Amino acid sequence: MDGDLQDPPEAIPDLWTRYRDGFDVVYAIRASRPEGPFKRLAYSAFYRLLGLAVSIPIRRTPATSV
C-alpha cells in the first residue's frame, strides 16, 4: 500500500482481518491502473522481477473471487 494515500486506507481493516484469520502474508491487488502504457509496462516488469526474487507467488492480475 502506498504511503501517499494513492491506495484507499479503508482497505486496511480487510487486510488486517485476513492476517488475523491466519494468513502469513496479505496484500491487495489493484483492479485497474489509470496510468499510460509505459508505466503499466514498467509495473509489469517490476512485478515479474519481484516474482523471481521471492519465495511466494506474486499474483499480477485481480483475483476472480476472494
N, CA and C atoms as an extended XYZ file, in Angstrom:
198
Properties=species:S:1:pos:R:3:atomname:S:1:resname:S:1:resid:I:1 pbc="F F F"
N         0.848       -1.164        0.000 N   MET     1
C         0.000        0.000        0.000 CA  MET     1
C         0.897        1.230        0.000 C   MET     1
N         0.612        2.138       -0.892 N   ASP     2
C         1.409        3.354       -0.994 CA  ASP     2
C         1.173        4.261        0.205 C   ASP     2
N         2.214        4.959        0.608 N   GLY     3
C         2.122        5.860        1.747 CA  GLY     3
C         1.566        7.226        1.393 C   GLY     3
N         1.316        7.488        0.113 N   ASP     4
C         0.847        8.806       -0.301 CA  ASP     4
C        -0.670        8.850       -0.492 C   ASP     4
N        -1.373        7.893        0.105 N   LEU     5
C        -2.832        7.773        0.026 CA  LEU     5
C        -3.333        7.553       -1.401 C   LEU     5
N        -2.454        7.048       -2.261 N   GLN     6
C        -2.887        6.665       -3.605 CA  GLN     6
C        -3.820        5.455       -3.510 C   GLN     6
N        -3.579        4.613       -2.517 N   ASP     7
C        -4.450        3.474       -2.247 CA  ASP     7
C        -5.361        3.837       -1.082 C   ASP     7
N        -6.605        3.362       -1.091 N   PRO     8
C        -7.557        3.765       -0.042 CA  PRO     8
C        -7.221        3.132        1.315 C   PRO     8
N        -7.050        3.946        2.349 N   PRO     9
C        -6.794        3.400        3.682 CA  PRO     9
C        -7.962        2.552        4.203 C   PRO     9
N        -9.139        2.713        3.602 N   GLU    10
C       -10.295        1.913        4.018 CA  GLU    10
C       -10.070        0.419        3.805 C   GLU    10
N        -9.073        0.035        3.001 N   ALA    11
C        -8.782       -1.375        2.759 CA  ALA    11
C        -8.018       -2.017        3.919 C   ALA    11
N        -7.443       -1.211        4.801 N   ILE    12
C        -6.616       -1.748        5.886 CA  ILE    12
C        -7.386       -2.699        6.795 C   ILE    12
N        -8.613       -2.386        7.242 N   PRO    13
C        -9.321       -3.349        8.105 CA  PRO    13
C        -9.531       -4.716        7.443 C   PRO    13
N        -9.812       -4.742        6.150 N   ASP    14
C        -9.980       -6.031        5.458 CA  ASP    14
C        -8.668       -6.807        5.429 C   ASP    14
N        -7.565       -6.120        5.165 N   LEU    15
C        -6.266       -6.785        5.156 CA  LEU    15
C        -5.919       -7.303        6.552 C   LEU    15
N        -6.188       -6.500        7.561 N   TRP    16
C        -5.908       -6.898        8.942 CA  TRP    16
C        -6.744       -8.119        9.333 C   TRP    16
N        -7.996       -8.146        8.909 N   THR    17
C        -8.860       -9.290        9.204 CA  THR    17
C        -8.291      -10.564        8.597 C   THR    17
N        -7.824      -10.476        7.353 N   ARG    18
C        -7.225      -11.661        6.711 CA  ARG    18
C        -5.991      -12.122        7.466 C   ARG    18
N        -5.187      -11.171        7.927 N   TYR    19
C        -3.993      -11.518        8.698 CA  TYR    19
C        -4.383      -12.234        9.993 C   TYR    19
N        -5.384      -11.699       10.685 N   ARG    20
C        -5.826      -12.320       11.935 CA  ARG    20
C        -6.488      -13.670       11.708 C   ARG    20
N        -6.981      -13.916       10.488 N   ASP    21
C        -7.568      -15.212       10.148 CA  ASP    21
C        -6.506      -16.293        9.963 C   ASP    21
N        -5.224      -15.886       10.022 N   GLY    22
C        -4.161      -16.882        9.959 CA  GLY    22
C        -3.254      -16.805        8.752 C   GLY    22
N        -3.506      -15.887        7.837 N   PHE    23
C        -2.627      -15.763        6.682 CA  PHE    23
C        -1.316      -15.115        7.105 C   PHE    23
N        -0.200      -15.635        6.609 N   ASP    24
C         1.110      -15.068        6.933 CA  ASP    24
C         1.387      -13.787        6.156 C   ASP    24
N         0.877      -13.720        4.940 N   VAL    25
C         1.105      -12.563        4.079 CA  VAL    25
C        -0.229      -12.136        3.495 C   VAL    25
N        -0.539      -10.865        3.567 N   VAL    26
C        -1.737      -10.322        2.931 CA  VAL    26
C        -1.333       -9.114        2.095 C   VAL    26
N        -1.935       -8.984        0.939 N   TYR    27
C        -1.675       -7.816        0.100 CA  TYR    27
C        -2.860       -7.588       -0.814 C   TYR    27
N        -2.967       -6.384       -1.316 N   ALA    28
C        -4.073       -6.019       -2.183 CA  ALA    28
C        -3.587       -5.944       -3.625 C   ALA    28
N        -4.509       -6.140       -4.536 N   ILE    29
C        -4.209       -6.054       -5.968 CA  ILE    29
C        -5.143       -5.025       -6.577 C   ILE    29
N        -4.583       -4.094       -7.297 N   ARG    30
C        -5.425       -3.093       -7.957 CA  ARG    30
C        -6.181       -3.725       -9.112 C   ARG    30
N        -7.445       -3.374       -9.218 N   ALA    31
C        -8.264       -3.902      -10.303 CA  ALA    31
C        -7.923       -3.230      -11.627 C   ALA    31
N        -7.479       -1.978      -11.574 N   SER    32
C        -7.095       -1.271      -12.799 CA  SER    32
C        -6.086       -0.191      -12.450 C   SER    32
N        -5.351        0.241      -13.462 N   ARG    33
C        -4.376        1.311      -13.290 CA  ARG    33
C        -4.696        2.399      -14.301 C   ARG    33
N        -4.831        3.642      -13.837 N   PRO    34
C        -5.167        4.725      -14.763 CA  PRO    34
C        -3.965        5.267      -15.536 C   PRO    34
N        -2.757        4.755      -15.264 N   GLU    35
C        -1.561        5.260      -15.907 CA  GLU    35
C        -1.499        4.858      -17.379 C   GLU    35
N        -0.582        5.476      -18.090 N   GLY    36
C        -0.387        5.187      -19.505 CA  GLY    36
C         0.325        3.866      -19.734 C   GLY    36
N         0.488        3.493      -21.007 N   PRO    37
C         1.073        2.187      -21.340 CA  PRO    37
C         2.522        2.015      -20.870 C   PRO    37
N         3.325        3.075      -20.886 N   PHE    38
C         4.721        2.937      -20.452 CA  PHE    38
C         4.798        2.576      -18.967 C   PHE    38
N         4.034        3.280      -18.142 N   LYS    39
C         4.047        2.974      -16.704 CA  LYS    39
C         3.500        1.583      -16.425 C   LYS    39
N         2.451        1.189      -17.138 N   ARG    40
C         1.908       -0.165      -16.940 CA  ARG    40
C         2.947       -1.218      -17.299 C   ARG    40
N         3.711       -0.979      -18.364 N   LEU    41
C         4.779       -1.897      -18.757 CA  LEU    41
C         5.851       -1.951      -17.673 C   LEU    41
N         6.210       -0.791      -17.121 N   ALA    42
C         7.215       -0.747      -16.061 CA  ALA    42
C         6.717       -1.486      -14.815 C   ALA    42
N         5.447       -1.284      -14.447 N   TYR    43
C         4.887       -2.009      -13.298 CA  TYR    43
C         4.921       -3.514      -13.547 C   TYR    43
N         4.552       -3.912      -14.736 N   SER    44
C         4.551       -5.340      -15.069 CA  SER    44
C         5.950       -5.930      -14.945 C   SER    44
N         6.940       -5.214      -15.468 N   ALA    45
C         8.327       -5.696      -15.387 CA  ALA    45
C         8.771       -5.796      -13.926 C   ALA    45
N         8.422       -4.802      -13.126 N   PHE    46
C         8.797       -4.826      -11.711 CA  PHE    46
C         8.223       -6.054      -11.017 C   PHE    46
N         6.936       -6.315      -11.209 N   TYR    47
C         6.320       -7.438      -10.519 CA  TYR    47
C         6.827       -8.785      -11.034 C   TYR    47
N         7.199       -8.852      -12.299 N   ARG    48
C         7.826      -10.080      -12.798 CA  ARG    48
C         9.167      -10.313      -12.116 C   ARG    48
N         9.979       -9.266      -11.991 N   LEU    49
C        11.267       -9.389      -11.303 CA  LEU    49
C        11.067       -9.716       -9.825 C   LEU    49
N        10.098       -9.077       -9.202 N   LEU    50
C         9.810       -9.362       -7.807 CA  LEU    50
C         9.414      -10.829       -7.641 C   LEU    50
N         8.612      -11.329       -8.561 N   GLY    51
C         8.192      -12.721       -8.506 CA  GLY    51
C         9.357      -13.696       -8.597 C   GLY    51
N        10.402      -13.305       -9.317 N   LEU    52
C        11.591      -14.153       -9.421 CA  LEU    52
C        12.443      -14.094       -8.157 C   LEU    52
N        12.331      -13.009       -7.409 N   ALA    53
C        13.206      -12.790       -6.262 CA  ALA    53
C        12.649      -13.325       -4.948 C   ALA    53
N        11.353      -13.599       -4.865 N   VAL    54
C        10.757      -14.020       -3.599 CA  VAL    54
C        10.279      -15.469       -3.679 C   VAL    54
N        10.061      -16.058       -2.509 N   SER    55
C         9.682      -17.474       -2.477 CA  SER    55
C         8.172      -17.706       -2.465 C   SER    55
N         7.380      -16.638       -2.493 N   ILE    56
C         5.928      -16.800       -2.539 CA  ILE    56
C         5.429      -16.333       -3.903 C   ILE    56
N         4.351      -16.918       -4.394 N   PRO    57
C         3.834      -16.470       -5.693 CA  PRO    57
C         3.275      -15.056       -5.602 C   PRO    57
N         3.572      -14.236       -6.602 N   ILE    58
C         3.066      -12.865       -6.678 CA  ILE    58
C         2.059      -12.819       -7.813 C   ILE    58
N         0.796      -12.593       -7.476 N   ARG    59
C        -0.253      -12.507       -8.492 CA  ARG    59
C        -0.240      -11.107       -9.087 C   ARG    59
N        -0.279      -11.027      -10.404 N   ARG    60
C        -0.231       -9.732      -11.074 CA  ARG    60
C        -1.573       -9.315      -11.630 C   ARG    60
N        -2.572      -10.178      -11.540 N   THR    61
C        -3.892       -9.855      -12.052 CA  THR    61
C        -4.912       -9.966      -10.936 C   THR    61
N        -6.012       -9.245      -11.024 N   PRO    62
C        -7.029       -9.330       -9.968 CA  PRO    62
C        -7.585      -10.740       -9.817 C   PRO    62
N        -7.873      -11.106       -8.581 N   ALA    63
C        -8.493      -12.399       -8.321 CA  ALA    63
C        -9.946      -12.374       -8.763 C   ALA    63
N       -10.442      -13.517       -9.184 N   THR    64
C       -11.837      -13.578       -9.605 CA  THR    64
C       -12.779      -13.661       -8.420 C   THR    64
N       -12.282      -14.166       -7.286 N   SER    65
C       -13.094      -14.210       -6.071 CA  SER    65
C       -12.169      -14.138       -4.870 C   SER    65
N       -12.720      -13.682       -3.765 N   VAL    66
C       -11.917      -13.559       -2.534 CA  VAL    66
C       -12.563      -14.357       -1.451 C   VAL    66
